Every structure is written in structure tokens, then in C-alpha cells.
Amino acid sequence: MNAITHPSRRGLLATVSSALGAFTFGFHAPLVKSAAAQGSNAVPEINVWVVVRPDDTVVIRIARSEMGQGTLTGLAQLVAEELECDWSKVTTEYPTPGQNLARNRAWGNMSTGGSRGIRDSHDYVRKGGAAARIMLVQAAANGWGVAASECSAANSIITHGPSGRSTSFGKVAEAATRLTPPADIPLKDPKNWKLVGKSIPRLDTAQKLNGSQIYGMDLRLPGMLNAAIHACPVFGGKIGAIDSKAAEAMPGVKHVLRVSDNAVAVVADTWWRAKTALDAVKITWAEGANANASSAAFAEVMKAGLDAPEAAIGNRNGDARAALAGAAKRVEAVYGYPHQNHACMETMNATALWTPERCEVWTPTQNGEAALAATAEAAGLPPARCEVHKIHLGGGFGRRGAVHDWVRQAVAIAKQIPGTPIKMIWSREEDMLQGRFHPVTMCKLQGGLDAQGNLTGLHMRISGQSIVAGIFPQNIRDGRDPVAFQGLNASGGEADIGYSIPNLLIDHAMRNPHVPPGFWRGVNLNQNAIYLECFMDELAHAAGKDPLAFRRALMGNHPRHLAVLNAVAEKVSWGSPTAPVNGQAVFRGLAQTHGFGSYVAACAEVSVSDKGELKVHRIVAATDCGHAVNPQQIAMQVEGSFVYGLSAALHSECTVKNGRIEQENFDTYQVLRMDEMPKVETIILQSGGFWGGVGEPTIAVAAPAVLNAIFAATGKRVRHLPLKHADLRRA
Amino acid sequence: MAKLNVNGRIMDIQVEADTPLLWVLREQLGLTGTKYGCGVAQCGSCTVHVDGAAVRACAMPVSAFNEGQKIVTIEGLSPDSSHPIQQAWLALEVPQCGFCQPGMIMAASALLAANPKPTEAQIREEMTNICRCGTYNRVLAGIQRAAGIGTSG
């Protein structure tokens, strides 16, 4: 097990000072023990989720990956709620993917994406906590020779009611491990929750304040060498020729290697020396068929798709084309969304140790099991002889989930140097060039209004890239990517359209460029919400109606969508005058959507100067995720979502020229910084009754709320992101 | 061969003179709290103090420093995470993934050392470090808390 250590609040000062006291210059001892050295049966494991040590320490196992989103703390809260343990004694650890494999997936799915951590595992982790409590109570009752029904547990103490005797979890843990797990595991009524629903401080803050948190990039193993790598920047290209003579003579260089047929790596004693030598390798690429590909050329392909006769249908009712033909007024617009890089602050990296018998990998991953599968394949060994140690992620955002291209590379390097651990780190440039990019799409929207300005028909034609086609092509059925319609589905409870439109057609003409796509935080909800929510504003304007009133008239059958929209409208006093800021008039824009099981809405307040300078002053956001496990963490995810969403809206774009991405670092791939960050006010509707995700949905309302506010301010519709290309001076 | 004063200790360093200070800290001295984010002084993940001022260590060769300059990394900011910035960060739960936070904390503490009562506008202008998780509003509030000044609400 990889222990995720965190001091309790009480122990903070002592633990931190001892960590610094033990600090020594020079190379550290290995920070992560191998699984074999630890032995998972050496501790009193009540069940796979709960270990209780004799000193009453409670170890809660977390199968999902913590990457900043707070799932570690939220999942621990869910287990501890049912366990009735003392929260101050809780610590956590990751089971490894190899252990999950060996124990028949006892911990279930380890994938951490799609805002799934809590909403997909709340039931079984709570049952894990409840089952452990039942066994601990039974063990105490057995010891006293009384009925378990006469005993209760609270705060890690078990009490026998009639006699008043008590004991602690730690004292009966060993006995509890020998009991048969209960078959019937009732869970608490949510109204009795004590930990769930509370803004409990997260468990992983202290080590992030003093440099002691270890990320994949920080890992050190005895005898380790470091690798820098450069793959063909034209996707699909290969190595042509390599001249490595100069590089091989440079200080510290041990090896210059081919990795697969498309990348060159330098292995050296330090990463900086490896990187410096890599820059000195002369590589000639065989760029292949994509050598002349460009964003401009692909835009023409997508444009053709906007009017193509064939498209996969995502949502249809009535006859949209007939309604449009018979409309009193027709509105039409074309929108576009570019490629974008996840740009995790920690670049991709993995440490691999390969021998003919076994392969181990240490890496920040959102999906330990997928990392294990990639390791086994690259190692040429069965998964049972491989192991992946999950290391804390310096950002994930989807890049570290579905595709483990960097793990395969690290293993491919290590395989050429058996018995030596190799830590491979991507430079920022490599990370930018070798992304798995936000899909590029366009959308043509056509709406029909009757004489009273009511929406009678809508046709929404999406044209462009499919993530699923790039990553899980086996999930494409009859040319249809089911994930392409996120936020636009008729039903399903996951990502449904919030409007009832009498005649509706939403379809997708799939057009895939050679740029590899990835699940980018928010996935397809991002562009779909922009397309729909900005066009709803256009329709309202064409109908001469207030954007809020226009939406509300279509939302009668969508009460949860409406509730979050109403919540933000009420909070900003929609319709009331805004106060100028620094002499600039302030304008509002709205957006709402449904994704990852949660309902979200936002109202942005912006001003645009005479020179066309945009300032986003304030955003009010509402989230209904049903059960809100840790409201403070949800608020942090909402705030962070606006940084991610506004970065995408204002600045971030990856363009292709000569087959390769043009933006190689943060100087050209710009993201939001503090000077542009608006104030964010978060409303959490604790409606209960369902479990929605929170890490992603709010991103999707950031851009449309701002774009609609810009229209209110300037009369200009910005339909192609990023905004940096737009002239916002009033027309 | 270089001599550096890092966190109060004089260290002998054996590296090529053009090695960035960041990689000397991380690979020669084992001080991995200072992060690599971009290598071109854009993101600030590598921020350290040199004689109290914030410096982006990824773009400064080690040859630019001598033992007379006091280099402080996140590991040496305080012995027990008691610096007012660290305390404010703990109270407001600023970090998410945390990768950029050592640089944020070093930039924020240098800002307060130079300007103990910064205005909100000054903080927004001075703090140019990148955070992708999106902690900016809590970073702002943390600096204001550490400075003992009210937040903007």
C-alpha cells in the first residue's frame, strides 16, 4: 500500500517539524516501498476499505485518485460516517492496482474521471464502513458475552448499553477480522449523517504547504537514472534518422535510445543533463501523411460537415426541419471551439523498473488499472507480474486517465536498461506537443420562432471531432458517439437538455482530424453548453424577450435545471440595474446546463471598455449535486472550474500547422492568471436524493455566461473561441 | 563547482555552470519542493527567495549565484509551517493538487516581505504564478489574511 500520510490537526506541528528535522541534503531514501515489502495482511484489515490498528488509528482505503479535487477527503467521510469512527484518527491509503487485480477487483473501479469519484462509489464505500462497524461491534459483544444488539458504536468507542462497559475499535479489531462479514448492511438515513454534508477540512493540506508532498516528478529510487524524451511532433510520424554522437559525449549521459518507432530518449544521471543532451540529438523525422495538416484546412472539413446530409442523431422530437421552414422568424449561427491542452502543472512523468520477471511503475495516474494494463503491455509481461504505484497528481483534468502513453514510454525505456529504475519526465514543450487534446468542433444552430416569439423548432448540427472515436472506437455504434451529446440528451439523468422544444433535432457529423483527442475536464459538455446557451440568448434577443424569461418558458418540465437558474437569477437580482465598477457599466449574462449528474448555472457580470477590454467582475454559480458531501470542497471545485473554463474561453487554443501543434509553452498557450480572476460566489442546493459530480459541470457554464454578458455589453456575438481573437469594441 | 547558501547552509555544487538553479535544488540538493512547471519563467512553480526576493529558479543558471546570496526554498521558509502565509493557506485550505503551491507560497511571502499591506490590485498584479486547479481567489484571500487586512468579500 502506498500510505498517503497526513498529520491530524493536533499532530500538525510535531509532524511537520520532525519531517524538516529529518531533512537531509543529497538523495533521499526511496519514498515508496514496493508492494512485496509491505504485505497487505500484516495489519488488522476489517474489510478491504477499513483497517483498524491496535492504537485506534483508522486507515481508510481510497481506490480513486486524489488530484486536487478533494475526493480523498470526501470518500473518507463517507466510510467514516458509517464506521462511526473518531475522525481525528483517520488516515488514508491507496490500494495498488496490482492488489486490486489479485483480489478480484475488491476495490472496484479505480478510474477517476467524469466527476465519478463519489457519485459512482458512495454506495459500496459506505457499505464498507457500515460492515466494518457491524463486525467491530460484534467482536466487542462476543468478548463480553452479550448480544450485539445491546451495543452501539460512536467515535471509535463501542458501548454495551445495559452494563455501561466500553472498549475501543483498536482493542477488538484483531477479533473482528476473524468474523464473517454481515450479509445485510443497512445504511444510515441521510438525515442522521454527522460527517457527510459537513465542510470538514481536507486531509491532504499540511504536506502541500512545506514542500513535503511527493509528486511523481519528485520520486527517487536507489540507482535511478533520469530520462528525457522527444516524440515526433507530427502525430503519426516516425523516426527517420538519428545522429547522437554529440549527445553521447555530454556529461552524465548513459544512453541514447529509440522508444518505439516514434520517439528518442536520452538517459542520464540527472534529468537536466538528459534534457540538455536530448536537445543536442539531431533527429530527422519521417513525418508521414500528416506533414501538411493544419487547423485551417480542418476547419474547412468541419464546415462541410455542418451541411452534410448524413449525421448521427443524438436527440430528436417532432419535425425540426418542417418547423424551421414554417417559422415566422428564423435565426441561424455557427459557433466553433478549438483544440486545447490540459496543461497540468506537473508534466507527464513515470518511473519504471523492468526485469525479465517483473515490471513496476510509479506514476501520477487517474486510473491505476489502466496504467497497469499499459505497463503490462509495454513490459511484455502478464499483469500479475506488474505493479503500479499511484503517486499524487500535480493536476489531472482528464490527461492522466484514459490513455497512458507516457507510461508505455517509460516502460519501453526501462525495458532497454533492465534492473535500473528510470524516471522519465516530459518537458513542458513535450507535454504541449504530445497532448490528448480537447476535441475541435463547430456547430450550426437554426432556430424558428412563431409570430409571438415562441421557439417552435431547433436544429443543432455539431460537426467535428469525437473523443470516443479516438480512444474507445469500439464504443462507436453506427457512426454515433454517444458522449458527443453531453448536456443535450433527451433523458438519462446524466447530461440532459433542460428545455422542452416542440420540434428538435440535434445531430453530429463526425469529422476526425489527425490530432489525438482526450477527455478534457468537462469533456463535450464544454462546447455543447456554449453552443446551446449562447444560441438561446440569440433566440431570446431575436424574439425581443428577456433571456431569463425566454428560457424559463421552455423549462417547465425541467425543474432541477430551472432551480439552479433561478438560484443565480435571484442572487444577482436579475433585471435590476448593476452598479458601475471603476466607471464602467456592468452587464450580465446567464447560462445553465446539466452534466456529470449535476445541475449547474451561472451569471457573469462583465464590463467592456471603449477599447474593447473585457473585465469579468463577478460570477454567481449554483450547483445542485443532490447530496453535497463536503460543501467547502464543492465550492473549491466551482471556483476552480471558472479558472479552467475562463482560461479556455479567453485565451487557450492549440493550433496545427505542418502537422504539429504550434503552442509549446505558457508564453503562447495562455491561461487565466490572478489579475483576470473574477470573484466567485457559489450556491450549493443541498437537494439530496441523488449523487451528482462536481469537478467538471461548472466549467461548461463559464464561457456562455461571459459570452452572453459580452453581448449585453457590446451587442457583439463572439461565436468562436478563444475570445482573444475577438474585437470587443462596441459596434 | 559552485558554492550556494541554501536554507542557511553552504553547499558545494558540482554541475555545469549553465544548469538552472531549479535543477540544482531538485537534483543535486534533493529539495524537490521547488517544482518544474515550464522552464521559461512563465508559471512560477519554481519560485524561491534570493536575499528575500522572489526569483524563478528555472531560468537562472547556477553560475549567476554566489555563497553570499541567501537562497531560501519552500523547505526553508519556516521550520514548522508557521510562516503567516503557510498558516493562512492552512486556515483557508488554499491548495488543491498543490503542485503550484510552493511557488505560490514563496511568491506570496516575498510579496508581503516587500509590501506588508498590499492592496488587492497590487496582489493581483504581483502574483503572476499559474495555477490550473484554480486556487486564485483563495490565494488572494490567504495573502490578505496573512497581511491582517480584510478581504474584499
Tab-separated table of N, CA, C and O in Angstrom, chain A residues 216-278:
chain	number	residue	atom	x	y	z
A	216	GLY	N	4.853	12.625	-8.691
A	216	GLY	CA	5.608	11.673	-9.498
A	216	GLY	C	6.969	12.200	-9.907
A	216	GLY	O	7.978	11.497	-9.880
A	217	MET	N	6.984	13.468	-10.248
A	217	MET	CA	8.208	14.119	-10.686
A	217	MET	C	9.287	14.153	-9.602
A	217	MET	O	10.469	14.276	-9.898
A	218	ASP	N	8.871	14.044	-8.340
A	218	ASP	CA	9.802	14.175	-7.211
A	218	ASP	C	10.365	12.836	-6.750
A	218	ASP	O	11.206	12.783	-5.845
A	219	LEU	N	9.882	11.765	-7.335
A	219	LEU	CA	10.210	10.438	-6.841
A	219	LEU	C	11.693	10.119	-7.000
A	219	LEU	O	12.321	10.542	-7.959
A	220	ARG	N	12.221	9.389	-6.039
A	220	ARG	CA	13.597	8.907	-6.174
A	220	ARG	C	13.714	7.469	-5.716
A	220	ARG	O	13.191	7.104	-4.684
A	221	LEU	N	14.426	6.666	-6.482
A	221	LEU	CA	14.676	5.284	-6.128
A	221	LEU	C	16.185	5.060	-6.182
A	221	LEU	O	16.885	5.731	-6.943
A	222	PRO	N	16.691	4.131	-5.395
A	222	PRO	CA	18.146	3.871	-5.398
A	222	PRO	C	18.617	3.440	-6.785
A	222	PRO	O	17.982	2.615	-7.429
A	223	GLY	N	19.699	4.027	-7.220
A	223	GLY	CA	20.284	3.639	-8.511
A	223	GLY	C	19.532	4.167	-9.720
A	223	GLY	O	19.800	3.774	-10.857
A	224	MET	N	18.611	5.066	-9.455
A	224	MET	CA	17.742	5.551	-10.525
A	224	MET	C	18.504	6.424	-11.525
A	224	MET	O	19.364	7.197	-11.149
A	225	LEU	N	18.141	6.288	-12.796
A	225	LEU	CA	18.589	7.222	-13.825
A	225	LEU	C	17.393	8.014	-14.338
A	225	LEU	O	16.242	7.638	-14.092
A	226	ASN	N	17.680	9.112	-15.014
A	226	ASN	CA	16.627	10.022	-15.478
A	226	ASN	C	16.576	10.055	-16.998
A	226	ASN	O	17.619	10.013	-17.659
A	227	ALA	N	15.361	10.163	-17.515
A	227	ALA	CA	15.190	10.177	-18.968
A	227	ALA	C	14.407	11.395	-19.419
A	227	ALA	O	13.425	11.783	-18.794
A	228	ALA	N	14.868	11.970	-20.517
A	228	ALA	CA	14.102	12.989	-21.235
A	228	ALA	C	13.754	12.403	-22.583
A	228	ALA	O	14.504	11.579	-23.128
A	229	ILE	N	12.613	12.805	-23.117
A	229	ILE	CA	12.127	12.149	-24.340
A	229	ILE	C	11.555	13.180	-25.298
A	229	ILE	O	11.020	14.218	-24.883
A	230	HIS	N	11.662	12.873	-26.575
A	230	HIS	CA	11.055	13.715	-27.606
A	230	HIS	C	10.459	12.793	-28.659
A	230	HIS	O	11.165	11.994	-29.264
A	231	ALA	N	9.157	12.905	-28.833
A	231	ALA	CA	8.462	12.103	-29.849
A	231	ALA	C	8.213	12.966	-31.075
A	231	ALA	O	8.222	14.202	-30.994
A	232	CYS	N	7.946	12.307	-32.185
A	232	CYS	CA	7.707	13.048	-33.429
A	232	CYS	C	6.566	14.041	-33.221
A	232	CYS	O	5.461	13.644	-32.834
A	233	PRO	N	6.821	15.310	-33.453
A	233	PRO	CA	5.776	16.305	-33.197
A	233	PRO	C	4.617	16.240	-34.188
A	233	PRO	O	3.551	16.784	-33.910
A	234	VAL	N	4.840	15.591	-35.315
A	234	VAL	CA	3.721	15.359	-36.235
A	234	VAL	C	3.088	14.027	-35.839
A	234	VAL	O	3.745	12.982	-35.897
A	235	PHE	N	1.824	14.096	-35.409
A	235	PHE	CA	1.168	12.880	-34.950
A	235	PHE	C	1.143	11.864	-36.088
A	235	PHE	O	0.776	12.186	-37.215
A	236	GLY	N	1.565	10.643	-35.759
A	236	GLY	CA	1.620	9.597	-36.779
A	236	GLY	C	2.962	9.479	-37.465
A	236	GLY	O	3.197	8.517	-38.196
A	237	GLY	N	3.848	10.442	-37.227
A	237	GLY	CA	5.172	10.383	-37.837
A	237	GLY	C	6.108	9.444	-37.086
A	237	GLY	O	5.796	8.988	-35.983
A	238	LYS	N	7.237	9.170	-37.682
A	238	LYS	CA	8.194	8.231	-37.082
A	238	LYS	C	9.615	8.811	-37.148
A	238	LYS	O	9.859	9.796	-37.842
A	239	ILE	N	10.521	8.103	-36.481
A	239	ILE	CA	11.926	8.489	-36.555
A	239	ILE	C	12.449	8.176	-37.955
A	239	ILE	O	12.209	7.082	-38.474
A	240	GLY	N	13.131	9.130	-38.552
A	240	GLY	CA	13.807	8.866	-39.807
A	240	GLY	C	15.249	8.470	-39.520
A	240	GLY	O	15.616	7.305	-39.623
A	241	ALA	N	16.038	9.423	-39.076
A	241	ALA	CA	17.435	9.142	-38.740
A	241	ALA	C	17.821	9.898	-37.474
A	241	ALA	O	17.232	10.939	-37.161
A	242	ILE	N	18.797	9.351	-36.752
A	242	ILE	CA	19.268	9.976	-35.518
A	242	ILE	C	20.788	10.134	-35.595
A	242	ILE	O	21.487	9.187	-35.943
A	243	ASP	N	21.271	11.304	-35.264
A	243	ASP	CA	22.711	11.492	-35.066
A	243	ASP	C	22.915	11.890	-33.606
A	243	ASP	O	22.619	13.004	-33.202
A	244	SER	N	23.428	10.948	-32.830
A	244	SER	CA	23.519	11.161	-31.390
A	244	SER	C	24.957	11.283	-30.894
A	244	SER	O	25.218	11.233	-29.697
A	245	LYS	N	25.879	11.443	-31.823
A	245	LYS	CA	27.296	11.433	-31.441
A	245	LYS	C	27.613	12.523	-30.422
A	245	LYS	O	28.218	12.260	-29.378
A	246	ALA	N	27.160	13.747	-30.681
A	246	ALA	CA	27.460	14.852	-29.763
A	246	ALA	C	26.796	14.614	-28.407
A	246	ALA	O	27.401	14.826	-27.348
A	247	ALA	N	25.565	14.138	-28.439
A	247	ALA	CA	24.822	13.940	-27.192
A	247	ALA	C	25.490	12.881	-26.317
A	247	ALA	O	25.578	13.021	-25.091
A	248	GLU	N	25.973	11.814	-26.950
A	248	GLU	CA	26.559	10.707	-26.187
A	248	GLU	C	27.817	11.137	-25.445
A	248	GLU	O	28.187	10.531	-24.434
A	249	ALA	N	28.472	12.178	-25.943
A	249	ALA	CA	29.719	12.639	-25.300
A	249	ALA	C	29.453	13.656	-24.189
A	249	ALA	O	30.391	14.129	-23.544
A	250	MET	N	28.202	13.984	-23.956
A	250	MET	CA	27.906	15.043	-22.972
A	250	MET	C	27.908	14.473	-21.556
A	250	MET	O	27.719	13.284	-21.335
A	251	PRO	N	28.143	15.355	-20.563
A	251	PRO	CA	28.284	14.881	-19.186
A	251	PRO	C	27.064	14.121	-18.692
A	251	PRO	O	25.932	14.559	-18.917
A	252	GLY	N	27.331	13.016	-18.037
A	252	GLY	CA	26.281	12.271	-17.359
A	252	GLY	C	25.436	11.384	-18.243
A	252	GLY	O	24.588	10.632	-17.753
A	253	VAL	N	25.641	11.451	-19.561
A	253	VAL	CA	24.769	10.705	-20.478
A	253	VAL	C	25.135	9.217	-20.461
A	253	VAL	O	26.294	8.846	-20.578
A	254	LYS	N	24.125	8.385	-20.312
A	254	LYS	CA	24.338	6.928	-20.273
A	254	LYS	C	23.856	6.244	-21.547
A	254	LYS	O	24.454	5.281	-21.998
A	255	HIS	N	22.737	6.679	-22.070
A	255	HIS	CA	22.153	6.011	-23.238
A	255	HIS	C	21.396	7.028	-24.093
A	255	HIS	O	20.771	7.940	-23.566
A	256	VAL	N	21.449	6.815	-25.401
A	256	VAL	CA	20.518	7.481	-26.302
A	256	VAL	C	19.721	6.364	-26.960
A	256	VAL	O	20.301	5.463	-27.565
A	257	LEU	N	18.396	6.405	-26.817
A	257	LEU	CA	17.568	5.258	-27.182
A	257	LEU	C	16.447	5.644	-28.129
A	257	LEU	O	15.899	6.750	-28.055
A	258	ARG	N	16.072	4.684	-28.965
A	258	ARG	CA	14.813	4.792	-29.698
A	258	ARG	C	13.716	4.231	-28.803
A	258	ARG	O	13.887	3.172	-28.186
A	259	VAL	N	12.612	4.913	-28.743
A	259	VAL	CA	11.478	4.444	-27.955
A	259	VAL	C	10.331	4.221	-28.928
A	259	VAL	O	9.857	5.169	-29.560
A	260	SER	N	9.939	2.956	-29.042
A	260	SER	CA	9.008	2.577	-30.104
A	260	SER	C	9.618	3.061	-31.422
A	260	SER	O	10.846	3.137	-31.544
A	261	ASP	N	8.798	3.418	-32.388
A	261	ASP	CA	9.377	3.871	-33.648
A	261	ASP	C	9.218	5.377	-33.840
A	261	ASP	O	9.475	5.892	-34.911
A	262	ASN	N	8.791	6.060	-32.752
A	262	ASN	CA	8.460	7.472	-32.981
A	262	ASN	C	9.058	8.430	-31.959
A	262	ASN	O	8.667	9.593	-31.935
A	263	ALA	N	9.936	7.955	-31.079
A	263	ALA	CA	10.477	8.857	-30.054
A	263	ALA	C	11.933	8.520	-29.754
A	263	ALA	O	12.371	7.384	-29.906
A	264	VAL	N	12.647	9.549	-29.306
A	264	VAL	CA	14.050	9.400	-28.922
A	264	VAL	C	14.179	9.816	-27.464
A	264	VAL	O	13.626	10.854	-27.060
A	265	ALA	N	14.884	9.007	-26.688
A	265	ALA	CA	15.098	9.340	-25.282
A	265	ALA	C	16.583	9.384	-24.980
A	265	ALA	O	17.366	8.633	-25.557
A	266	VAL	N	16.947	10.288	-24.084
A	266	VAL	CA	18.299	10.291	-23.530
A	266	VAL	C	18.190	9.956	-22.057
A	266	VAL	O	17.364	10.543	-21.333
A	267	VAL	N	19.011	9.006	-21.623
A	267	VAL	CA	19.044	8.603	-20.215
A	267	VAL	C	20.367	9.083	-19.633
A	267	VAL	O	21.432	8.826	-20.206
A	268	ALA	N	20.267	9.795	-18.514
A	268	ALA	CA	21.476	10.365	-17.903
A	268	ALA	C	21.365	10.292	-16.391
A	268	ALA	O	20.338	9.873	-15.849
A	269	ASP	N	22.423	10.739	-15.723
A	269	ASP	CA	22.372	10.673	-14.254
A	269	ASP	C	21.377	11.670	-13.685
A	269	ASP	O	20.729	11.402	-12.678
A	270	THR	N	21.242	12.833	-14.315
A	270	THR	CA	20.207	13.777	-13.873
A	270	THR	C	19.299	14.100	-15.047
A	270	THR	O	19.681	13.933	-16.211
A	271	TRP	N	18.094	14.597	-14.707
A	271	TRP	CA	17.155	14.913	-15.795
A	271	TRP	C	17.642	16.111	-16.591
A	271	TRP	O	17.492	16.135	-17.801
A	272	TRP	N	18.235	17.085	-15.905
A	272	TRP	CA	18.663	18.260	-16.659
A	272	TRP	C	19.734	17.899	-17.687
A	272	TRP	O	19.715	18.382	-18.823
A	273	ARG	N	20.626	17.008	-17.301
A	273	ARG	CA	21.650	16.575	-18.259
A	273	ARG	C	21.018	15.770	-19.401
A	273	ARG	O	21.423	15.891	-20.569
A	274	ALA	N	20.028	14.952	-19.068
A	274	ALA	CA	19.342	14.180	-20.110
A	274	ALA	C	18.650	15.118	-21.087
A	274	ALA	O	18.724	14.944	-22.309
A	275	LYS	N	17.999	16.130	-20.562
A	275	LYS	CA	17.262	17.075	-21.394
A	275	LYS	C	18.215	17.890	-22.261
A	275	LYS	O	17.959	18.116	-23.455
A	276	THR	N	19.327	18.316	-21.668
A	276	THR	CA	20.307	19.100	-22.421
A	276	THR	C	20.894	18.270	-23.569
A	276	THR	O	21.049	18.752	-24.698
A	277	ALA	N	21.174	17.007	-23.263
A	277	ALA	CA	21.729	16.137	-24.299
A	277	ALA	C	20.689	15.820	-25.373
A	277	ALA	O	21.016	15.739	-26.562
A	278	LEU	N	19.442	15.660	-24.969
A	278	LEU	CA	18.384	15.387	-25.945
A	278	LEU	C	18.280	16.521	-26.968
A	278	LEU	O	18.087	16.293	-28.164
